[in-house]
């Protein structure tokens, strides 16, 4: 009498990878805050100010990053750029606004941030051609962007003959770590086009990846786990793949949000990104000045 043959059991599934890596994927000196601040205070630039343009999807945290940088530099709570607490997918910033960074004890650092209207899906948000004109220094502070059309050379805030100090010296794409996967393809395509324009102008380009605390629970509990987080490493790699930015030009950060007192660890990751951004901008200006002499 034949008995029923039992079906072979499927092989056990591989265990899910641990969310925390055994070794860091980027080294960090969590005690170098004062060293970075001194480097920035002592900075000598070929052109003043160095101009850093922030751009990215609406709601990614551009204005919040500016405030977080100013807070790390001053060591106190600030409101430099106005923020919108509601995540509505539409740009809160409508005009181009230049933000000077204050020094402790008075004066300003020799670099500024330019904040502009955010990118939106399909035909919404700022026009790519307007960003191109910002990169080349043609659009003056205070110009209100029109999603339905670009600036003309007859506009009062159009500068026909910009100087090197009017141009952008480093382009910073602000992306939200918790939203990069869901980012609309049309927004990604716009950012690729903007990157290409920056490449043609030889402007350095980096990504600042915000909201890492929302993207990863481990990091939310302990920011020092930032570079041990498998998820944040994956988000950095995804950002690199989508925009074509090298991994060592992508900086995951936690912006200040609900906190009213300072956090040294938050300051360190912000200042690490800032130091490289300013150095890249200064290197670019030196290259431009040298090329004009030759």
PDB file of C-alpha atoms in Angstrom:
ATOM      1  CA  UNK A   1       0.000   0.000   0.000  1.00  0.00           C
ATOM      2  CA  UNK A   2       1.390   3.290  -1.006  1.00  0.00           C
ATOM      3  CA  UNK A   3       1.370   6.120   1.492  1.00  0.00           C
ATOM      4  CA  UNK A   4       1.258   9.797   0.725  1.00  0.00           C
ATOM      5  CA  UNK A   5       4.588  11.430   0.207  1.00  0.00           C
ATOM      6  CA  UNK A   6       5.031  14.504   2.370  1.00  0.00           C
ATOM      7  CA  UNK A   7       5.816  17.696   0.488  1.00  0.00           C
ATOM      8  CA  UNK A   8       9.398  18.911   1.036  1.00  0.00           C
ATOM      9  CA  UNK A   9       9.585  21.875   3.335  1.00  0.00           C
ATOM     10  CA  UNK A  10      10.688  25.128   1.714  1.00  0.00           C
ATOM     11  CA  UNK A  11      14.115  26.319   2.824  1.00  0.00           C
ATOM     12  CA  UNK A  12      14.003  28.785   5.684  1.00  0.00           C
ATOM     13  CA  UNK A  13      13.973  32.391   4.547  1.00  0.00           C
ATOM     14  CA  UNK A  14      17.077  34.427   5.181  1.00  0.00           C
ATOM     15  CA  UNK A  15      16.842  36.589   8.282  1.00  0.00           C
ATOM     16  CA  UNK A  16      16.138  40.247   7.685  1.00  0.00           C
ATOM     17  CA  UNK A  17      19.310  42.369   7.739  1.00  0.00           C
ATOM     18  CA  UNK A  18      19.894  44.146  11.002  1.00  0.00           C
ATOM     19  CA  UNK A  19      18.989  47.840  10.941  1.00  0.00           C
ATOM     20  CA  UNK A  20      22.292  48.716  12.629  1.00  0.00           C
ATOM     21  CA  UNK A  21      25.589  47.949  10.901  1.00  0.00           C
ATOM     22  CA  UNK A  22      28.540  46.513  12.808  1.00  0.00           C
ATOM     23  CA  UNK A  23      30.876  49.282  11.624  1.00  0.00           C
ATOM     24  CA  UNK A  24      30.295  52.869  10.571  1.00  0.00           C
ATOM     25  CA  UNK A  25      30.142  53.659   6.859  1.00  0.00           C
ATOM     26  CA  UNK A  26      31.523  57.171   7.402  1.00  0.00           C
ATOM     27  CA  UNK A  27      33.791  58.232  10.274  1.00  0.00           C
ATOM     28  CA  UNK A  28      32.730  61.147  12.470  1.00  0.00           C
ATOM     29  CA  UNK A  29      34.601  63.084  15.124  1.00  0.00           C
ATOM     30  CA  UNK A  30      31.778  64.057  17.457  1.00  0.00           C
ATOM     31  CA  UNK A  31      34.118  66.392  19.373  1.00  0.00           C
ATOM     32  CA  UNK A  32      35.153  68.657  16.498  1.00  0.00           C
ATOM     33  CA  UNK A  33      32.411  71.288  16.764  1.00  0.00           C
ATOM     34  CA  UNK A  34      34.676  74.046  18.070  1.00  0.00           C
ATOM     35  CA  UNK A  35      37.387  73.148  15.562  1.00  0.00           C
ATOM     36  CA  UNK A  36      34.951  73.545  12.637  1.00  0.00           C
ATOM     37  CA  UNK A  37      33.620  76.816  14.057  1.00  0.00           C
ATOM     38  CA  UNK A  38      37.171  78.160  14.276  1.00  0.00           C
ATOM     39  CA  UNK A  39      37.876  77.124  10.666  1.00  0.00           C
ATOM     40  CA  UNK A  40      34.768  79.003   9.532  1.00  0.00           C
ATOM     41  CA  UNK A  41      35.583  82.083  11.627  1.00  0.00           C
ATOM     42  CA  UNK A  42      39.103  82.199  10.178  1.00  0.00           C
ATOM     43  CA  UNK A  43      37.949  81.586   6.596  1.00  0.00           C
ATOM     44  CA  UNK A  44      39.539  83.815   3.928  1.00  0.00           C
ATOM     45  CA  UNK A  45      37.667  83.964   0.648  1.00  0.00           C
ATOM     46  CA  UNK A  46      38.695  85.197  -2.780  1.00  0.00           C
ATOM     47  CA  UNK A  47      35.238  86.732  -3.292  1.00  0.00           C
ATOM     48  CA  UNK A  48      32.762  87.956  -0.723  1.00  0.00           C
ATOM     49  CA  UNK A  49      30.197  86.723  -0.217  1.00  0.00           C
ATOM     50  CA  UNK A  50      30.368  83.121  -1.316  1.00  0.00           C
ATOM     51  CA  UNK A  51      26.851  82.381  -2.545  1.00  0.00           C
ATOM     52  CA  UNK A  52      25.216  79.032  -1.754  1.00  0.00           C
ATOM     53  CA  UNK A  53      21.952  78.233  -3.546  1.00  0.00           C
ATOM     54  CA  UNK A  54      19.516  75.868  -1.853  1.00  0.00           C
ATOM     55  CA  UNK A  55      16.927  74.164  -4.030  1.00  0.00           C
ATOM     56  CA  UNK A  56      14.757  71.077  -3.906  1.00  0.00           C
ATOM     57  CA  UNK A  57      11.190  69.823  -3.566  1.00  0.00           C
ATOM     58  CA  UNK A  58       8.673  71.907  -1.664  1.00  0.00           C
ATOM     59  CA  UNK A  59       8.673  70.904   2.003  1.00  0.00           C
ATOM     60  CA  UNK A  60      12.133  69.279   1.980  1.00  0.00           C
ATOM     61  CA  UNK A  61      13.443  71.627   4.684  1.00  0.00           C
ATOM     62  CA  UNK A  62      15.423  74.352   2.885  1.00  0.00           C
ATOM     63  CA  UNK A  63      14.432  77.169   5.252  1.00  0.00           C
ATOM     64  CA  UNK A  64      14.766  74.855   8.246  1.00  0.00           C
ATOM     65  CA  UNK A  65      18.318  73.980   7.176  1.00  0.00           C
ATOM     66  CA  UNK A  66      19.233  77.683   6.981  1.00  0.00           C
ATOM     67  CA  UNK A  67      17.904  78.232  10.493  1.00  0.00           C
ATOM     68  CA  UNK A  68      19.715  75.147  11.758  1.00  0.00           C
ATOM     69  CA  UNK A  69      23.016  76.357  10.269  1.00  0.00           C
ATOM     70  CA  UNK A  70      22.588  79.790  11.832  1.00  0.00           C
ATOM     71  CA  UNK A  71      21.707  78.182  15.147  1.00  0.00           C
ATOM     72  CA  UNK A  72      24.808  75.963  15.074  1.00  0.00           C
ATOM     73  CA  UNK A  73      26.967  79.004  14.284  1.00  0.00           C
ATOM     74  CA  UNK A  74      25.452  81.240  16.973  1.00  0.00           C
ATOM     75  CA  UNK A  75      24.756  78.666  19.655  1.00  0.00           C
ATOM     76  CA  UNK A  76      21.195  79.822  20.272  1.00  0.00           C
ATOM     77  CA  UNK A  77      17.685  79.578  18.866  1.00  0.00           C
ATOM     78  CA  UNK A  78      17.080  81.798  15.822  1.00  0.00           C
ATOM     79  CA  UNK A  79      14.521  82.635  13.137  1.00  0.00           C
ATOM     80  CA  UNK A  80      16.544  83.571  10.076  1.00  0.00           C
ATOM     81  CA  UNK A  81      14.351  82.058   7.366  1.00  0.00           C
ATOM     82  CA  UNK A  82      10.588  81.797   7.817  1.00  0.00           C
ATOM     83  CA  UNK A  83       9.351  78.201   7.903  1.00  0.00           C
ATOM     84  CA  UNK A  84       6.000  76.541   7.343  1.00  0.00           C
ATOM     85  CA  UNK A  85       5.118  73.827   9.857  1.00  0.00           C
ATOM     86  CA  UNK A  86       2.456  72.311   7.584  1.00  0.00           C
ATOM     87  CA  UNK A  87       3.619  69.710   5.065  1.00  0.00           C
ATOM     88  CA  UNK A  88       1.321  70.596   2.182  1.00  0.00           C
ATOM     89  CA  UNK A  89       3.549  69.791  -0.810  1.00  0.00           C
ATOM     90  CA  UNK A  90       3.514  73.397  -2.014  1.00  0.00           C
ATOM     91  CA  UNK A  91       6.319  75.895  -1.675  1.00  0.00           C
ATOM     92  CA  UNK A  92       6.135  78.283   1.276  1.00  0.00           C
ATOM     93  CA  UNK A  93       9.030  80.362  -0.108  1.00  0.00           C
ATOM     94  CA  UNK A  94       7.857  82.291  -3.177  1.00  0.00           C
ATOM     95  CA  UNK A  95      10.669  84.825  -3.707  1.00  0.00           C
ATOM     96  CA  UNK A  96      14.446  84.618  -3.799  1.00  0.00           C
ATOM     97  CA  UNK A  97      15.844  85.611  -0.421  1.00  0.00           C
ATOM     98  CA  UNK A  98      19.487  85.968   0.604  1.00  0.00           C
ATOM     99  CA  UNK A  99      20.320  85.038   4.193  1.00  0.00           C
ATOM    100  CA  UNK A 100      23.482  86.363   5.827  1.00  0.00           C
ATOM    101  CA  UNK A 101      24.939  84.214   8.588  1.00  0.00           C
ATOM    102  CA  UNK A 102      25.667  86.098  11.817  1.00  0.00           C
ATOM    103  CA  UNK A 103      28.818  85.615  13.873  1.00  0.00           C
ATOM    104  CA  UNK A 104      28.933  85.393  17.638  1.00  0.00           C
ATOM    105  CA  UNK A 105      29.962  88.794  18.916  1.00  0.00           C
ATOM    106  CA  UNK A 106      28.795  90.652  15.804  1.00  0.00           C
ATOM    107  CA  UNK A 107      29.459  90.755  12.092  1.00  0.00           C
ATOM    108  CA  UNK A 108      28.736  88.156   9.424  1.00  0.00           C
ATOM    109  CA  UNK A 109      30.452  85.183   7.859  1.00  0.00           C
ATOM    110  CA  UNK A 110      31.729  85.683   4.277  1.00  0.00           C
ATOM    111  CA  UNK A 111      29.067  83.392   2.822  1.00  0.00           C
ATOM    112  CA  UNK A 112      25.307  83.622   2.278  1.00  0.00           C
ATOM    113  CA  UNK A 113      22.463  81.242   1.492  1.00  0.00           C
ATOM    114  CA  UNK A 114      20.007  81.953  -1.293  1.00  0.00           C
ATOM    115  CA  UNK A 115      16.600  80.382  -0.654  1.00  0.00           C
ATOM    116  CA  UNK A 116      14.184  80.024  -3.554  1.00  0.00           C
ATOM    117  CA  UNK A 117      10.759  78.631  -4.380  1.00  0.00           C
ATOM    118  CA  UNK A 118      10.524  74.837  -4.182  1.00  0.00           C
ATOM    119  CA  UNK A 119      10.143  72.388  -7.041  1.00  0.00           C
ATOM    120  CA  UNK A 120       6.714  70.821  -7.459  1.00  0.00           C
ATOM    121  CA  UNK A 121       5.382  67.944  -9.564  1.00  0.00           C
ATOM    122  CA  UNK A 122       4.475  68.432 -13.211  1.00  0.00           C
ATOM    123  CA  UNK A 123       4.151  72.161 -14.017  1.00  0.00           C
ATOM    124  CA  UNK A 124       4.051  73.520 -10.457  1.00  0.00           C
ATOM    125  CA  UNK A 125       6.703  75.422  -8.536  1.00  0.00           C
ATOM    126  CA  UNK A 126       9.686  77.357  -9.811  1.00  0.00           C
ATOM    127  CA  UNK A 127      10.657  77.252 -13.485  1.00  0.00           C
ATOM    128  CA  UNK A 128      13.952  75.530 -14.300  1.00  0.00           C
ATOM    129  CA  UNK A 129      14.981  78.461 -16.506  1.00  0.00           C
ATOM    130  CA  UNK A 130      14.639  80.794 -13.525  1.00  0.00           C
ATOM    131  CA  UNK A 131      16.969  78.581 -11.479  1.00  0.00           C
ATOM    132  CA  UNK A 132      19.450  78.690 -14.347  1.00  0.00           C
ATOM    133  CA  UNK A 133      19.328  82.489 -14.258  1.00  0.00           C
ATOM    134  CA  UNK A 134      19.822  82.432 -10.471  1.00  0.00           C
ATOM    135  CA  UNK A 135      22.910  80.245 -10.958  1.00  0.00           C
ATOM    136  CA  UNK A 136      24.406  82.791 -13.341  1.00  0.00           C
ATOM    137  CA  UNK A 137      23.570  85.749 -11.084  1.00  0.00           C
ATOM    138  CA  UNK A 138      20.893  87.412 -13.204  1.00  0.00           C
ATOM    139  CA  UNK A 139      18.051  87.432 -10.643  1.00  0.00           C
ATOM    140  CA  UNK A 140      18.224  89.916  -7.793  1.00  0.00           C
ATOM    141  CA  UNK A 141      17.047  89.420  -4.242  1.00  0.00           C
ATOM    142  CA  UNK A 142      13.307  89.816  -3.720  1.00  0.00           C
ATOM    143  CA  UNK A 143      12.163  88.631  -7.148  1.00  0.00           C
ATOM    144  CA  UNK A 144       8.849  86.756  -6.813  1.00  0.00           C
ATOM    145  CA  UNK A 145       8.841  83.646  -8.960  1.00  0.00           C
ATOM    146  CA  UNK A 146       5.972  82.941 -11.338  1.00  0.00           C
ATOM    147  CA  UNK A 147       5.231  79.228 -11.892  1.00  0.00           C
ATOM    148  CA  UNK A 148       3.617  80.124 -15.222  1.00  0.00           C
ATOM    149  CA  UNK A 149       6.535  82.020 -16.738  1.00  0.00           C
ATOM    150  CA  UNK A 150      10.189  82.969 -16.361  1.00  0.00           C
ATOM    151  CA  UNK A 151      11.749  86.344 -15.621  1.00  0.00           C
ATOM    152  CA  UNK A 152      12.456  88.639 -18.588  1.00  0.00           C
ATOM    153  CA  UNK A 153      15.451  90.918 -19.061  1.00  0.00           C
ATOM    154  CA  UNK A 154      13.154  93.941 -18.742  1.00  0.00           C
ATOM    155  CA  UNK A 155      12.195  93.060 -15.156  1.00  0.00           C
ATOM    156  CA  UNK A 156      13.490  95.490 -12.515  1.00  0.00           C
ATOM    157  CA  UNK A 157      15.035  92.569 -10.618  1.00  0.00           C
ATOM    158  CA  UNK A 158      16.902  91.213 -13.627  1.00  0.00           C
ATOM    159  CA  UNK A 159      20.634  91.984 -13.623  1.00  0.00           C
ATOM    160  CA  UNK A 160      21.989  92.016 -17.157  1.00  0.00           C
ATOM    161  CA  UNK A 161      25.670  92.068 -16.245  1.00  0.00           C
ATOM    162  CA  UNK A 162      26.233  90.084 -13.051  1.00  0.00           C
ATOM    163  CA  UNK A 163      29.586  90.037 -11.271  1.00  0.00           C
ATOM    164  CA  UNK A 164      31.227  86.924  -9.875  1.00  0.00           C
ATOM    165  CA  UNK A 165      29.872  87.764  -6.414  1.00  0.00           C
ATOM    166  CA  UNK A 166      26.323  87.636  -7.846  1.00  0.00           C
ATOM    167  CA  UNK A 167      26.796  84.127  -9.227  1.00  0.00           C
ATOM    168  CA  UNK A 168      26.150  80.913  -7.324  1.00  0.00           C
ATOM    169  CA  UNK A 169      29.328  79.222  -6.099  1.00  0.00           C
ATOM    170  CA  UNK A 170      27.820  75.974  -4.804  1.00  0.00           C
ATOM    171  CA  UNK A 171      24.478  74.323  -5.531  1.00  0.00           C
ATOM    172  CA  UNK A 172      22.888  72.424  -2.657  1.00  0.00           C
ATOM    173  CA  UNK A 173      19.979  70.070  -3.284  1.00  0.00           C
ATOM    174  CA  UNK A 174      17.869  69.647  -0.150  1.00  0.00           C
ATOM    175  CA  UNK A 175      16.095  66.283  -0.032  1.00  0.00           C
ATOM    176  CA  UNK A 176      14.047  64.724   2.744  1.00  0.00           C
ATOM    177  CA  UNK A 177      15.369  61.293   3.745  1.00  0.00           C
ATOM    178  CA  UNK A 178      11.885  60.096   4.688  1.00  0.00           C
ATOM    179  CA  UNK A 179      10.401  61.126   1.330  1.00  0.00           C
ATOM    180  CA  UNK A 180      13.116  60.461  -1.283  1.00  0.00           C
ATOM    181  CA  UNK A 181      11.564  57.117  -2.295  1.00  0.00           C
ATOM    182  CA  UNK A 182       8.144  58.722  -2.869  1.00  0.00           C
ATOM    183  CA  UNK A 183       9.482  61.743  -4.743  1.00  0.00           C
ATOM    184  CA  UNK A 184       7.595  62.333  -7.992  1.00  0.00           C
ATOM    185  CA  UNK A 185       9.620  61.407 -11.069  1.00  0.00           C
ATOM    186  CA  UNK A 186       8.925  64.815 -12.646  1.00  0.00           C
ATOM    187  CA  UNK A 187      10.623  66.513  -9.675  1.00  0.00           C
ATOM    188  CA  UNK A 188      13.619  64.178  -9.958  1.00  0.00           C
ATOM    189  CA  UNK A 189      13.843  64.972 -13.667  1.00  0.00           C
ATOM    190  CA  UNK A 190      13.816  68.707 -12.946  1.00  0.00           C
ATOM    191  CA  UNK A 191      16.611  68.261 -10.405  1.00  0.00           C
ATOM    192  CA  UNK A 192      18.681  66.285 -12.919  1.00  0.00           C
ATOM    193  CA  UNK A 193      18.250  69.088 -15.451  1.00  0.00           C
ATOM    194  CA  UNK A 194      19.318  71.689 -12.885  1.00  0.00           C
ATOM    195  CA  UNK A 195      22.340  69.586 -11.975  1.00  0.00           C
ATOM    196  CA  UNK A 196      23.334  69.420 -15.636  1.00  0.00           C
ATOM    197  CA  UNK A 197      23.151  73.214 -15.903  1.00  0.00           C
ATOM    198  CA  UNK A 198      25.378  73.494 -12.820  1.00  0.00           C
ATOM    199  CA  UNK A 199      27.837  71.006 -14.338  1.00  0.00           C
ATOM    200  CA  UNK A 200      27.985  73.056 -17.546  1.00  0.00           C
ATOM    201  CA  UNK A 201      28.837  76.108 -15.422  1.00  0.00           C
ATOM    202  CA  UNK A 202      31.346  74.042 -13.378  1.00  0.00           C
ATOM    203  CA  UNK A 203      29.461  74.846 -10.164  1.00  0.00           C
ATOM    204  CA  UNK A 204      29.999  72.232  -7.412  1.00  0.00           C
ATOM    205  CA  UNK A 205      26.874  70.378  -6.356  1.00  0.00           C
ATOM    206  CA  UNK A 206      26.047  68.528  -3.124  1.00  0.00           C
ATOM    207  CA  UNK A 207      22.993  66.972  -1.497  1.00  0.00           C
ATOM    208  CA  UNK A 208      21.909  67.671   2.061  1.00  0.00           C
ATOM    209  CA  UNK A 209      19.622  64.854   3.190  1.00  0.00           C
ATOM    210  CA  UNK A 210      17.322  66.191   5.902  1.00  0.00           C
ATOM    211  CA  UNK A 211      14.899  64.557   8.361  1.00  0.00           C
ATOM    212  CA  UNK A 212      17.098  61.532   9.049  1.00  0.00           C
ATOM    213  CA  UNK A 213      15.410  61.214  12.444  1.00  0.00           C
ATOM    214  CA  UNK A 214      12.066  60.659  10.706  1.00  0.00           C
ATOM    215  CA  UNK A 215      13.523  58.170   8.241  1.00  0.00           C
ATOM    216  CA  UNK A 216      15.198  55.912  10.825  1.00  0.00           C
ATOM    217  CA  UNK A 217      14.040  55.048  14.341  1.00  0.00           C
ATOM    218  CA  UNK A 218      17.570  54.141  15.455  1.00  0.00           C
ATOM    219  CA  UNK A 219      18.825  57.593  14.478  1.00  0.00           C
ATOM    220  CA  UNK A 220      15.787  59.201  16.065  1.00  0.00           C
ATOM    221  CA  UNK A 221      16.802  57.650  19.384  1.00  0.00           C
ATOM    222  CA  UNK A 222      20.532  58.325  19.040  1.00  0.00           C
ATOM    223  CA  UNK A 223      21.969  60.641  16.386  1.00  0.00           C
ATOM    224  CA  UNK A 224      25.425  59.128  16.929  1.00  0.00           C
ATOM    225  CA  UNK A 225      24.065  56.010  15.209  1.00  0.00           C
ATOM    226  CA  UNK A 226      23.665  58.057  11.995  1.00  0.00           C
ATOM    227  CA  UNK A 227      26.559  56.395  10.184  1.00  0.00           C
ATOM    228  CA  UNK A 228      25.749  52.958  11.564  1.00  0.00           C
ATOM    229  CA  UNK A 229      22.209  53.069  10.156  1.00  0.00           C
ATOM    230  CA  UNK A 230      21.568  50.700   7.266  1.00  0.00           C
ATOM    231  CA  UNK A 231      18.485  52.679   6.256  1.00  0.00           C
ATOM    232  CA  UNK A 232      20.286  56.045   6.107  1.00  0.00           C
ATOM    233  CA  UNK A 233      23.087  54.452   4.088  1.00  0.00           C
ATOM    234  CA  UNK A 234      20.449  53.153   1.668  1.00  0.00           C
ATOM    235  CA  UNK A 235      18.835  56.605   1.457  1.00  0.00           C
ATOM    236  CA  UNK A 236      22.217  58.182   0.641  1.00  0.00           C
ATOM    237  CA  UNK A 237      22.815  55.569  -2.067  1.00  0.00           C
ATOM    238  CA  UNK A 238      19.316  56.112  -3.473  1.00  0.00           C
ATOM    239  CA  UNK A 239      19.885  59.868  -3.614  1.00  0.00           C
ATOM    240  CA  UNK A 240      23.192  59.319  -5.383  1.00  0.00           C
ATOM    241  CA  UNK A 241      21.560  57.015  -7.925  1.00  0.00           C
ATOM    242  CA  UNK A 242      18.641  59.353  -8.648  1.00  0.00           C
ATOM    243  CA  UNK A 243      20.665  62.555  -9.080  1.00  0.00           C
ATOM    244  CA  UNK A 244      24.096  61.292 -10.060  1.00  0.00           C
ATOM    245  CA  UNK A 245      25.872  62.892  -7.086  1.00  0.00           C
ATOM    246  CA  UNK A 246      28.926  61.048  -5.674  1.00  0.00           C
ATOM    247  CA  UNK A 247      28.356  59.469  -2.270  1.00  0.00           C
ATOM    248  CA  UNK A 248      31.007  61.648  -0.618  1.00  0.00           C
ATOM    249  CA  UNK A 249      29.063  64.767  -1.657  1.00  0.00           C
ATOM    250  CA  UNK A 250      25.889  63.706   0.168  1.00  0.00           C
ATOM    251  CA  UNK A 251      25.381  64.808   3.776  1.00  0.00           C
ATOM    252  CA  UNK A 252      22.635  63.357   5.990  1.00  0.00           C
ATOM    253  CA  UNK A 253      21.640  65.832   8.713  1.00  0.00           C
ATOM    254  CA  UNK A 254      19.064  66.401  11.394  1.00  0.00           C
ATOM    255  CA  UNK A 255      17.618  69.917  11.358  1.00  0.00           C
ATOM    256  CA  UNK A 256      16.461  71.621  14.517  1.00  0.00           C
ATOM    257  CA  UNK A 257      12.694  71.378  14.691  1.00  0.00           C
ATOM    258  CA  UNK A 258      10.976  71.253  18.075  1.00  0.00           C
ATOM    259  CA  UNK A 259      14.094  71.835  20.187  1.00  0.00           C
ATOM    260  CA  UNK A 260      14.680  75.215  21.801  1.00  0.00           C
ATOM    261  CA  UNK A 261      18.070  74.361  23.312  1.00  0.00           C
ATOM    262  CA  UNK A 262      21.205  73.367  21.448  1.00  0.00           C
ATOM    263  CA  UNK A 263      22.412  69.827  20.784  1.00  0.00           C
ATOM    264  CA  UNK A 264      26.119  69.338  20.098  1.00  0.00           C
ATOM    265  CA  UNK A 265      25.549  66.215  17.995  1.00  0.00           C
ATOM    266  CA  UNK A 266      23.025  68.005  15.769  1.00  0.00           C
ATOM    267  CA  UNK A 267      25.485  70.888  15.406  1.00  0.00           C
ATOM    268  CA  UNK A 268      28.346  68.570  14.418  1.00  0.00           C
ATOM    269  CA  UNK A 269      26.537  66.896  11.492  1.00  0.00           C
ATOM    270  CA  UNK A 270      25.302  70.290  10.254  1.00  0.00           C
ATOM    271  CA  UNK A 271      28.733  71.907  10.574  1.00  0.00           C
ATOM    272  CA  UNK A 272      30.431  68.954   8.844  1.00  0.00           C
ATOM    273  CA  UNK A 273      28.198  69.552   5.827  1.00  0.00           C
ATOM    274  CA  UNK A 274      28.621  73.322   6.002  1.00  0.00           C
ATOM    275  CA  UNK A 275      32.431  73.152   6.117  1.00  0.00           C
ATOM    276  CA  UNK A 276      32.590  71.107   2.920  1.00  0.00           C
ATOM    277  CA  UNK A 277      29.985  73.248   1.146  1.00  0.00           C
ATOM    278  CA  UNK A 278      31.928  76.432   1.908  1.00  0.00           C
ATOM    279  CA  UNK A 279      35.255  74.870   0.913  1.00  0.00           C
ATOM    280  CA  UNK A 280      33.780  73.637  -2.382  1.00  0.00           C
ATOM    281  CA  UNK A 281      32.372  77.117  -3.073  1.00  0.00           C
ATOM    282  CA  UNK A 282      35.688  78.793  -2.259  1.00  0.00           C
ATOM    283  CA  UNK A 283      37.591  76.329  -4.459  1.00  0.00           C
ATOM    284  CA  UNK A 284      35.202  77.099  -7.326  1.00  0.00           C
ATOM    285  CA  UNK A 285      35.713  80.848  -7.002  1.00  0.00           C
ATOM    286  CA  UNK A 286      39.492  80.426  -6.947  1.00  0.00           C
ATOM    287  CA  UNK A 287      39.310  78.290 -10.097  1.00  0.00           C
ATOM    288  CA  UNK A 288      37.155  80.910 -11.858  1.00  0.00           C
ATOM    289  CA  UNK A 289      39.497  83.748 -10.875  1.00  0.00           C
ATOM    290  CA  UNK A 290      42.565  81.791 -11.999  1.00  0.00           C
ATOM    291  CA  UNK A 291      40.967  80.958 -15.348  1.00  0.00           C
ATOM    292  CA  UNK A 292      40.312  84.656 -15.984  1.00  0.00           C
ATOM    293  CA  UNK A 293      43.956  85.508 -15.332  1.00  0.00           C
ATOM    294  CA  UNK A 294      45.290  82.869 -17.749  1.00  0.00           C
TER     295      UNK A 294
END
